[in-house]
Every structure is written in structure tokens, then in C-alpha cells.
Coordinates of C-alpha atoms in Angstrom, one line a residue:
M1 CA 0.1 -0.1 -0.1
K2 CA 2.8 2.6 0.8
R3 CA 4.7 1.9 -2.6
I4 CA 0.9 2.7 -4.2
F5 CA 1.0 5.5 -2.4
L6 CA 4.7 6.9 -3.2
F7 CA 3.5 6.1 -6.8
L8 CA 1.2 8.0 -7.0
L9 CA 2.2 11.0 -5.4
S10 CA 4.6 11.0 -7.6
L11 CA 2.6 10.7 -10.7
S12 CA 0.8 13.3 -9.2
V13 CA 3.8 15.5 -9.0
F14 CA 4.7 14.7 -12.2
T15 CA 1.7 16.0 -13.5
I16 CA 1.8 19.3 -12.1
S17 CA 5.4 20.2 -13.0
H18 CA 4.9 19.1 -16.7
A19 CA 1.0 20.6 -16.7
Q20 CA 2.2 23.8 -17.0
L21 CA 0.2 25.7 -19.7
R22 CA -2.4 28.2 -18.3
L23 CA -4.7 30.8 -19.5
P24 CA -7.0 33.4 -18.2
S25 CA -10.1 32.4 -17.3
L26 CA -11.2 34.5 -19.9
F27 CA -9.6 32.2 -22.2
D28 CA -12.0 29.4 -22.5
D29 CA -14.9 27.7 -24.2
H30 CA -17.9 30.0 -25.4
M31 CA -15.8 33.2 -24.9
V32 CA -16.7 36.2 -27.0
L33 CA -13.4 38.1 -28.9
Q34 CA -14.0 41.6 -30.1
Q35 CA -14.3 41.4 -34.2
Q36 CA -12.1 43.4 -36.6
S37 CA -9.0 44.0 -34.1
P38 CA -6.1 43.1 -32.3
A39 CA -7.1 41.3 -29.7
P40 CA -4.3 40.5 -26.9
I41 CA -4.3 37.2 -25.9
W42 CA -2.0 36.0 -22.7
G43 CA -1.1 32.7 -20.4
W44 CA 1.8 31.4 -18.4
A45 CA 4.0 27.8 -19.7
H46 CA 7.7 26.8 -19.0
P47 CA 10.3 29.4 -19.0
S48 CA 11.3 29.9 -23.0
Q49 CA 8.7 27.5 -23.9
D50 CA 7.8 28.0 -27.4
I51 CA 4.0 28.8 -28.2
V52 CA 2.0 28.0 -30.9
I53 CA -1.0 29.3 -31.8
N54 CA -3.6 28.5 -34.6
V55 CA -7.4 29.8 -34.9
S56 CA -10.0 28.1 -37.8
W57 CA -10.7 31.4 -39.0
D58 CA -7.3 31.6 -40.4
T59 CA -4.1 29.7 -41.9
T60 CA -2.0 32.2 -40.0
T61 CA 0.0 30.1 -37.6
I62 CA 1.1 32.5 -34.5
K63 CA 4.2 32.0 -32.5
T64 CA 5.5 33.4 -29.3
K65 CA 7.9 32.2 -26.5
A66 CA 7.6 32.3 -22.7
D67 CA 9.9 34.8 -20.5
N68 CA 11.7 33.3 -17.5
T69 CA 9.0 34.2 -16.1
T70 CA 6.4 31.5 -17.4
Y71 CA 4.1 34.6 -19.0
W72 CA 3.2 34.6 -22.8
S73 CA 1.6 37.1 -24.6
T74 CA 1.0 37.6 -28.5
T75 CA -1.7 39.2 -30.5
I76 CA -4.6 37.8 -32.4
F77 CA -6.4 39.7 -35.9
T78 CA -10.2 38.8 -35.3
P79 CA -12.0 39.3 -38.4
P80 CA -15.8 40.5 -38.8
A81 CA -18.7 38.9 -36.8
G82 CA -18.9 35.3 -37.0
G83 CA -18.1 31.9 -35.5
P84 CA -18.5 29.9 -34.1
Y85 CA -14.5 29.1 -34.1
T86 CA -11.5 27.0 -32.6
I87 CA -8.5 28.9 -31.0
T88 CA -5.7 25.8 -30.6
I89 CA -2.7 26.9 -28.3
K90 CA 0.3 24.2 -28.2
A91 CA 3.5 24.2 -25.6
G92 CA 4.8 22.1 -26.1
G93 CA 3.3 18.7 -25.3
E94 CA 0.2 20.2 -24.4
V95 CA -2.8 21.3 -26.3
R96 CA -5.2 23.3 -25.0
T97 CA -8.4 23.7 -27.7
L98 CA -11.1 26.4 -27.1
Q99 CA -14.6 25.4 -28.2
D100 CA -17.7 27.5 -30.0
V101 CA -15.3 30.7 -29.4
L102 CA -17.9 34.1 -31.3
I103 CA -16.2 36.7 -32.9
G104 CA -18.4 40.5 -32.4
E105 CA -19.0 42.8 -29.4
V106 CA -17.2 42.7 -26.1
W107 CA -18.6 45.5 -23.1
L108 CA -17.3 45.6 -19.5
C109 CA -20.1 46.0 -17.4
S110 CA -19.0 47.7 -13.9
G111 CA -19.7 49.8 -10.7
Q112 CA -21.5 49.3 -7.7
S113 CA -24.9 47.1 -6.2
N114 CA -26.8 49.2 -9.6
M115 CA -25.3 47.9 -12.5
E116 CA -24.6 43.7 -9.9
W117 CA -28.7 44.2 -9.1
S118 CA -29.0 40.7 -11.4
M119 CA -32.5 39.7 -13.5
E120 CA -34.0 37.4 -10.6
S121 CA -33.9 40.6 -8.5
S122 CA -35.2 43.6 -11.0
G123 CA -38.9 44.7 -11.4
D124 CA -39.0 44.1 -15.0
G125 CA -36.5 40.8 -15.2
K126 CA -38.0 38.5 -13.0
E127 CA -41.0 37.5 -14.8
M128 CA -38.5 37.6 -18.1
I129 CA -36.1 35.1 -17.1
S130 CA -37.8 31.7 -18.5
Q131 CA -38.3 33.2 -22.1
V132 CA -34.6 34.3 -22.5
N133 CA -32.7 32.4 -24.7
D134 CA -30.4 34.2 -26.7
P135 CA -27.3 32.1 -28.4
K136 CA -25.6 35.2 -29.8
I137 CA -24.9 36.4 -26.3
R138 CA -22.6 35.5 -23.7
L139 CA -21.7 36.4 -20.3
F140 CA -19.5 36.2 -18.1
H141 CA -19.1 37.3 -13.9
V142 CA -16.1 38.0 -12.9
S143 CA -16.1 36.9 -9.5
K144 CA -16.3 39.3 -6.1
S145 CA -12.5 39.6 -4.9
A146 CA -10.2 42.0 -3.4
A147 CA -6.4 42.5 -3.1
S148 CA -4.1 44.7 -1.4
F149 CA -1.5 43.9 -4.6
P150 CA -2.2 43.0 -8.1
Q151 CA -3.5 39.8 -9.3
V152 CA -2.6 37.9 -12.4
H153 CA -5.9 35.2 -12.0
G154 CA -9.3 36.6 -11.4
E155 CA -12.5 33.7 -11.1
G156 CA -15.4 33.1 -13.8
K157 CA -16.3 31.6 -16.7
W158 CA -18.1 32.3 -19.6
K159 CA -21.9 31.3 -19.9
A160 CA -24.8 30.8 -22.2
C161 CA -27.4 33.4 -22.1
N162 CA -30.4 30.7 -20.9
P163 CA -32.3 31.4 -17.9
E164 CA -30.2 29.6 -16.3
G165 CA -27.2 31.8 -16.8
V166 CA -29.0 34.9 -17.2
K167 CA -31.0 34.4 -13.7
Y168 CA -28.5 36.1 -11.1
F169 CA -26.0 37.8 -14.2
S170 CA -26.2 42.0 -14.6
A171 CA -30.1 43.2 -15.5
V172 CA -29.4 46.2 -16.9
G173 CA -25.8 44.5 -19.0
Y174 CA -28.3 42.2 -20.1
F175 CA -30.7 44.5 -21.5
F176 CA -27.9 46.4 -23.0
G177 CA -26.5 43.9 -25.1
K178 CA -30.4 42.1 -25.5
K179 CA -30.8 45.3 -27.8
L180 CA -27.4 46.2 -29.3
N181 CA -27.4 42.1 -30.5
Q182 CA -31.3 42.8 -32.0
N183 CA -29.7 45.8 -33.9
L184 CA -25.9 45.0 -35.1
N185 CA -27.2 41.1 -35.6
V186 CA -23.5 40.6 -34.1
P187 CA -22.3 38.5 -31.3
I188 CA -22.3 39.7 -27.8
G189 CA -20.1 39.6 -25.0
L190 CA -21.2 40.9 -21.8
I191 CA -17.8 40.8 -18.9
N192 CA -19.8 41.7 -15.5
V193 CA -17.1 43.3 -13.1
S194 CA -19.4 45.1 -10.7
W195 CA -19.7 45.0 -6.1
G196 CA -22.5 46.8 -4.3
G197 CA -20.9 49.3 -2.4
T198 CA -17.9 50.0 -4.0
P199 CA -16.6 53.6 -3.8
A200 CA -15.1 54.4 -7.0
E201 CA -11.7 54.5 -5.4
T202 CA -11.6 51.2 -5.1
W203 CA -11.2 51.0 -8.9
V204 CA -8.5 53.2 -9.5
P205 CA -4.7 51.5 -8.9
E206 CA -4.5 53.1 -5.3
G207 CA -0.5 54.6 -6.7
R208 CA -2.9 56.8 -8.8
I209 CA -4.8 57.6 -5.8
L210 CA -2.3 58.4 -3.4
A211 CA -0.4 60.7 -6.0
D212 CA -2.8 63.1 -6.1
P213 CA -4.0 65.3 -3.0
A214 CA -7.0 65.8 -3.9
L215 CA -8.2 62.2 -4.6
K216 CA -6.3 61.1 -1.4
A217 CA -8.2 63.4 0.6
S218 CA -11.2 62.5 -0.5
A219 CA -10.6 58.4 -0.4
E220 CA -9.8 58.7 3.2
K221 CA -13.7 60.4 3.8
Q222 CA -14.7 56.9 2.1
I223 CA -13.0 54.2 4.0
D224 CA -15.2 52.2 6.0
D225 CA -14.2 48.8 7.6
R226 CA -17.2 47.3 6.6
P227 CA -17.3 43.1 6.0
W228 CA -19.8 43.5 2.8
C229 CA -17.6 45.0 0.2
P230 CA -14.0 47.0 0.2
S231 CA -13.6 51.0 0.3
R232 CA -9.8 51.0 0.1
P233 CA -8.2 52.6 -2.9
G234 CA -7.0 50.1 -5.4
V235 CA -8.5 46.7 -3.9
V236 CA -11.1 46.0 -6.3
Y237 CA -8.8 47.0 -9.1
N238 CA -6.1 45.1 -8.3
S239 CA -8.0 42.0 -8.2
M240 CA -10.8 42.3 -10.6
I241 CA -9.4 44.7 -13.4
N242 CA -6.4 44.3 -13.6
P243 CA -6.6 39.7 -14.4
I244 CA -8.6 40.9 -17.2
V245 CA -6.6 43.7 -18.9
P246 CA -5.8 43.6 -22.0
F247 CA -8.6 41.8 -23.0
R248 CA -9.5 43.8 -26.3
I249 CA -13.2 45.3 -25.5
A250 CA -15.5 47.6 -27.3
G251 CA -16.5 49.8 -24.5
T252 CA -17.2 50.1 -20.9
L253 CA -20.5 51.0 -19.0
W254 CA -20.4 52.4 -15.3
Y255 CA -22.9 52.4 -13.1
Q256 CA -22.2 54.3 -9.6
G257 CA -21.7 56.8 -7.4
E258 CA -24.1 56.4 -4.6
S259 CA -20.7 55.4 -2.1
N260 CA -18.8 58.3 -3.0
T261 CA -21.3 60.6 -2.0
G262 CA -19.4 61.7 0.8
A263 CA -17.0 63.4 -1.1
P264 CA -19.1 64.8 -4.2
E265 CA -16.3 67.5 -4.9
T266 CA -14.0 65.8 -6.5
Y267 CA -16.0 62.7 -7.8
K268 CA -15.6 64.3 -12.3
H269 CA -11.4 64.5 -11.6
L270 CA -11.4 61.0 -9.7
M271 CA -13.6 59.5 -12.8
E272 CA -11.3 61.0 -15.5
T273 CA -8.5 59.6 -13.8
M274 CA -9.8 56.1 -13.7
V275 CA -11.1 56.5 -17.0
T276 CA -7.6 57.6 -18.6
E277 CA -5.7 54.7 -16.4
W278 CA -8.5 51.9 -17.6
R279 CA -7.9 52.9 -21.1
R280 CA -4.4 53.2 -20.8
V281 CA -4.6 49.3 -19.4
F282 CA -7.2 47.5 -21.9
L283 CA -5.0 49.4 -24.9
T284 CA -7.7 50.7 -26.7
E285 CA -9.6 54.3 -26.4
F286 CA -12.7 52.5 -25.4
P287 CA -15.8 54.8 -25.1
F288 CA -17.4 55.1 -21.3
Y289 CA -21.2 55.0 -21.1
F290 CA -22.9 55.9 -17.3
V291 CA -25.6 56.0 -15.8
Q292 CA -26.6 59.1 -13.5
I293 CA -27.0 58.2 -9.8
A294 CA -31.4 58.5 -9.5
P295 CA -33.2 60.5 -7.5
Y296 CA -32.6 59.2 -3.7
S297 CA -34.1 60.9 -0.2
G298 CA -31.4 58.9 2.0
Y299 CA -29.0 61.3 1.4
G300 CA -27.1 63.8 3.4
D301 CA -27.5 68.2 2.7
E302 CA -26.8 68.2 -1.2
S303 CA -24.9 65.2 -1.4
G304 CA -27.0 63.7 -4.1
V305 CA -27.5 66.7 -6.5
L306 CA -24.0 67.0 -6.3
L307 CA -22.4 64.2 -7.6
R308 CA -25.5 64.0 -10.2
E309 CA -23.8 67.7 -11.1
Q310 CA -20.3 66.3 -11.4
Q311 CA -21.9 63.4 -13.8
V312 CA -23.3 65.7 -15.9
E313 CA -19.4 66.9 -16.2
M314 CA -18.0 64.0 -17.2
L315 CA -19.6 64.8 -20.8
Q316 CA -16.2 66.6 -21.0
I317 CA -14.4 63.3 -21.1
P318 CA -13.9 62.6 -24.4
K319 CA -16.5 59.6 -26.2
S320 CA -18.1 59.6 -23.2
G321 CA -22.4 59.3 -22.9
I322 CA -24.7 60.1 -19.6
V323 CA -27.8 57.9 -19.1
V324 CA -30.2 60.0 -16.6
I325 CA -33.0 58.2 -15.0
S326 CA -34.9 60.6 -13.2
D327 CA -38.2 58.9 -14.2
L328 CA -37.3 55.7 -14.2
V329 CA -37.4 56.0 -10.2
D330 CA -40.3 54.6 -8.4
N331 CA -39.8 54.9 -4.3
V332 CA -37.3 57.5 -3.9
K333 CA -36.9 56.3 -0.3
D334 CA -35.1 53.5 -2.2
I335 CA -31.6 53.8 -3.5
H336 CA -32.1 50.5 -6.1
P337 CA -34.6 51.6 -8.7
K338 CA -36.7 48.2 -9.5
Y339 CA -36.6 49.1 -13.0
K340 CA -33.4 47.9 -14.8
K341 CA -34.8 47.6 -18.6
P342 CA -35.0 50.9 -20.1
V343 CA -31.4 51.8 -18.3
G344 CA -29.6 49.1 -20.4
E345 CA -31.8 50.3 -23.3
R346 CA -31.3 54.1 -23.4
L347 CA -27.5 52.5 -22.1
A348 CA -27.3 50.9 -25.7
N349 CA -28.9 53.7 -27.1
L350 CA -25.7 55.9 -26.9
A351 CA -23.8 52.7 -28.0
L352 CA -26.0 52.3 -31.1
A353 CA -25.2 56.1 -32.1
Q354 CA -22.4 56.9 -31.0
T355 CA -19.7 54.0 -31.2
Y356 CA -21.9 52.8 -34.4
G357 CA -23.4 55.1 -36.2
Q358 CA -26.8 54.3 -36.4
K359 CA -29.1 57.3 -37.3
N360 CA -32.3 58.5 -35.8
I361 CA -32.2 57.3 -32.5
G362 CA -32.8 59.6 -29.1
Y363 CA -29.7 58.9 -27.0
Q364 CA -28.5 61.8 -25.7
S365 CA -30.2 64.0 -22.5
P366 CA -30.5 67.8 -23.1
V367 CA -28.2 69.1 -20.8
Y368 CA -27.8 72.7 -19.5
K369 CA -26.2 74.8 -21.9
S370 CA -26.6 78.8 -21.0
F371 CA -29.2 81.3 -19.6
K372 CA -29.9 85.0 -21.0
I373 CA -32.2 88.3 -18.8
E374 CA -34.6 88.9 -20.5
K375 CA -36.6 92.0 -18.9
G376 CA -37.5 89.9 -15.8
R377 CA -37.4 86.4 -16.7
I378 CA -34.4 84.1 -17.4
R379 CA -34.0 82.3 -20.8
I380 CA -32.9 79.1 -20.5
S381 CA -30.7 77.0 -23.4
F382 CA -29.6 73.4 -23.1
D383 CA -27.6 71.4 -25.4
Y384 CA -28.5 68.0 -27.2
A385 CA -32.2 69.7 -27.8
T386 CA -32.0 70.4 -31.0
N387 CA -36.1 69.2 -31.3
G388 CA -37.2 70.6 -28.8
L389 CA -38.5 70.0 -25.4
M390 CA -41.5 68.9 -24.0
S391 CA -43.2 68.7 -20.4
K392 CA -45.3 65.5 -19.1
G393 CA -48.0 66.3 -17.0
G394 CA -48.6 70.1 -17.3
E395 CA -46.0 73.0 -17.5
P396 CA -42.4 72.3 -16.0
T397 CA -41.7 71.8 -13.0
E398 CA -38.7 72.2 -9.7
F399 CA -37.6 75.7 -11.4
Q400 CA -36.2 78.8 -9.7
I401 CA -34.6 81.9 -9.2
A402 CA -32.9 84.4 -7.4
G403 CA -32.4 87.9 -7.4
A404 CA -29.1 89.9 -6.3
D405 CA -30.0 88.2 -2.3
N406 CA -29.9 84.4 -3.8
K407 CA -33.1 83.8 -2.3
F408 CA -34.8 81.6 -4.3
Y409 CA -38.3 81.2 -4.8
P410 CA -40.6 78.8 -7.1
A411 CA -40.5 79.6 -11.0
K412 CA -43.3 79.7 -14.0
A413 CA -42.0 78.1 -16.8
K414 CA -42.9 78.1 -20.4
I415 CA -41.4 75.5 -23.3
D416 CA -40.0 77.9 -26.0
G417 CA -38.7 75.3 -29.1
N418 CA -35.8 74.2 -27.2
T419 CA -35.3 77.0 -24.9
V420 CA -36.8 77.3 -21.2
V421 CA -38.2 80.6 -19.7
V422 CA -38.8 81.5 -16.6
S423 CA -40.3 84.1 -13.9
A424 CA -41.4 84.4 -10.5
K425 CA -44.0 87.5 -9.5
E426 CA -41.1 87.9 -6.4
V427 CA -38.3 88.3 -8.4
K428 CA -38.3 91.6 -10.3
T429 CA -34.7 91.2 -11.1
P430 CA -33.3 87.4 -11.7
V431 CA -29.8 87.0 -11.7
A432 CA -29.6 82.8 -11.1
V433 CA -32.4 80.1 -11.9
R434 CA -32.2 76.3 -10.3
F435 CA -33.1 73.4 -11.8
A436 CA -34.5 70.5 -10.1
W437 CA -31.8 71.0 -7.0
S438 CA -32.7 68.1 -4.4
N439 CA -31.3 64.9 -3.9
A440 CA -34.8 63.4 -4.8
A441 CA -36.6 65.7 -7.1
M442 CA -38.2 64.5 -10.1
P443 CA -38.7 66.9 -12.5
N444 CA -41.2 66.4 -15.7
L445 CA -39.4 68.5 -18.7
F446 CA -37.6 66.4 -21.2
S447 CA -36.6 66.3 -24.6
K448 CA -39.0 65.2 -27.5
E449 CA -36.9 62.3 -27.8
G450 CA -38.4 61.6 -24.3
L451 CA -35.2 61.4 -22.1
P452 CA -35.2 63.6 -18.7
V453 CA -33.3 67.1 -18.1
P454 CA -30.4 66.6 -15.2
S455 CA -30.6 68.9 -12.4
F456 CA -28.2 72.1 -12.6
H457 CA -28.0 75.1 -11.2
T458 CA -26.3 78.8 -11.8
D459 CA -25.2 80.1 -9.0
K460 CA -21.5 78.4 -8.3

């Protein structure tokens, strides 16, 4: 018996020492690769070992070599959308073949709980789960983990988009991918990298936070050693983003901000820093489309509306877009709006219009541009209101104006084409205007395409 045990032990050691070809969990059966792009592929093998890669859509053989740390990487050039294909990787006597590989559009879905919110939990997703059957959509959920140092291995698995696979997947992500697939008629890969409760600092490399005095100070306000989610700078980036870079993506969806209302004044700068860093490590200037946080009565002071203002200013980030959801809230006491389908579809409209060039799509909420004083009234102009404005349920609400004394009074508002004219009998000479300037405001002003206008104020 002892001899048998020693033989089996030596055999297992031999197997482990010789089975050294390893791939990140993203490179597996049923994966989706970004179409018509130089797609990085990487892994580990014996030091200095030759790596040979063959893909079924091309006759070219790709060769590279592992370095002295066992790491290897190369690039495979992908064709137009299609599949299924195979990718075969050889390292010495080992062979790994990835089956059922699709080529299409790959999107990263990230943020905190409202992005993580599953189909099972959403008000408009649960009843649809049993009907889901989208063979050209593939789902990858990066497992939650946090680490003080950058990790190279992350847990996750590609799943089919069927009732079992979609049940616990991001509802916003699924509804985005569903509409993209219907309109583009190409395979869609969705990578969900989200964690409820996380402040944005956890998604940025710690070094970038500590090197910036303003971000370092705001990060210290966010640290809360709660057991259910991390809050320290960089720890989620290290273990959930670093293991998947530089996987080629078409773009990123971001739904986060609720956990940063404790320090809203630096949020735009923080997001600029995060997007810059993510674009650097993913090796592409991908589009970044984000959801503005919803009206919620539980924020202190004006922290919620101040953060929403920062999110509007994030439109200054190149290749970005905002989805405003002030009309999609059924209960301002709930930080998690239950309906996720219109959120995902508005994100999809942004991508279809701005990334894929489709026409005649209403995709961008009007945002405040400027105002001018006209004989005791204020006329407000908006960007992204070419086709005009409209209000629902009566004249526009949630406007206030003030004179030189800075006392704000409710104002009457009238739509005039793509402008709004406001006045109040208490203010003879107005100098400033506010719109929906409270944490839980749900105004009724929209673009003609039905997209809500976000909060703004001019008394800065």
C-alpha cells in the first residue's frame, strides 16, 4: 500500500510539473472576442517555452515564447463578426483548444449594486428569465475579490445566455446586450465586473489615488471597513480589473456613484483618472457610457444632487455619454430603482448612436448650456435639444430663480422651442436659476425623444 501511495504521489507531482500551460479564465470555451481588432491573448507556460497558436478563421500560425517568469503574450487579429470558431494553443506537448468561440462586440459592465443588480432581483427582469434564449449573447461574471496587490488570476466562466445563465447576471448589462444584438445582428460578449457598495476609489490603482492630494483626501472620507464590501483605494482594481487586462473590449458601461456622495466634489476628477487608467491598461480609447445616480431621499445635505452635477460634467471626458434616469424611479426612499430594462436600453441607444453610427436614435438627454436675462425673465438654453423640449403632466416643474439677494423662489416655466423661459413674481430682476436642485427631485422636463433633463444650477 505504501508503495502504491508513493507511486501516485510521484505521478501527481510529475503531472503538475509538466502541465504548465495555463490561460486566464476569460480564455475558455464559449468566449467572445472583439471583432476586427488586434486582440491580446496571454497565459503561462514553462520558462522560454515556445507557444504556437492556430485559429480556425485563418491559416496563419502565430508564434511566441514564454519569458523567464513563465508569462507569454501575443496578438491575434480577429475577422468580422461570426463563428463559432476554435483557437488551439500548443506549448511543448500540451494542447489546449478553445471551442465555440464567437467574434462580435465585447462590453465591460462595471460599478456598484445598481449594475450588479441581477435579473432575478429586478422588477422587469424576473418574469422574463424563463423566456431568455439568446445564443449569440455570452455572459462572463468576474467573481468578487479584493487584494492589496495586483493579481493576475481571476475567477469566472463564460455562460450561455439562457434562463440558467442570465438569472444572476446584471439586468442592466443583459438588457443593453439584448438591444445591441437585435440592432447589430452580431454576437455580444458581456463581462460583468461589479460589486455593490464599492466607492469608485476601489476601482482605481492605489498609486494613482495616493499621488493626487485631492483624490487622496476624498478617498480617506470613503474608507469604511465594513465586512460586506471593500472601500480602500485600488483593492478591487487589483483583483477584478487587473486579471482581465488587456482583454480587447468595445467599450465600458459604468453605473456607480451612490457610495461617493460623501465626497461629491472630486467625483468628476476621480472618474477622469479612472477612465484614463483603464484606457491605458486595456490598450484602447474605448467609449465610456455611464448612468447618473437616481433621485434618492436618503442622502445628506445636497450630496446626491451635487454628485449628479459632477456626473453631467463628466461629459467632458472624450467619447463619453450619460444616461439620466430621474423618470425611472418608483420610490425615492429606495436607492435601487427596480426597473433596469429602460436603463440598459438607454445605454444601448448611446452605443448604437455614438459607437456604431446608427441614425435617428434619441440617445442623449438635454443638458444645461447657458441663460440670459430678458425683462425680468430668464431664458435657458440647452445642448442636445435640437428637436425641442416637452413636459409631461403640465408645465415644467422644479424651477427656481433668485435675485441679487440669492433667495430662491419657485418659478413658472414655459417651453419655447428648445429653450425654457422662467419667471417669478417675487423676483423682479433675476440673476440665477436652479432646476431640480434637490437630492430626490423628479422633474417633468424632457427632450422631444423622451429623455429627462438633469439637474443644474447657475449660482456657483
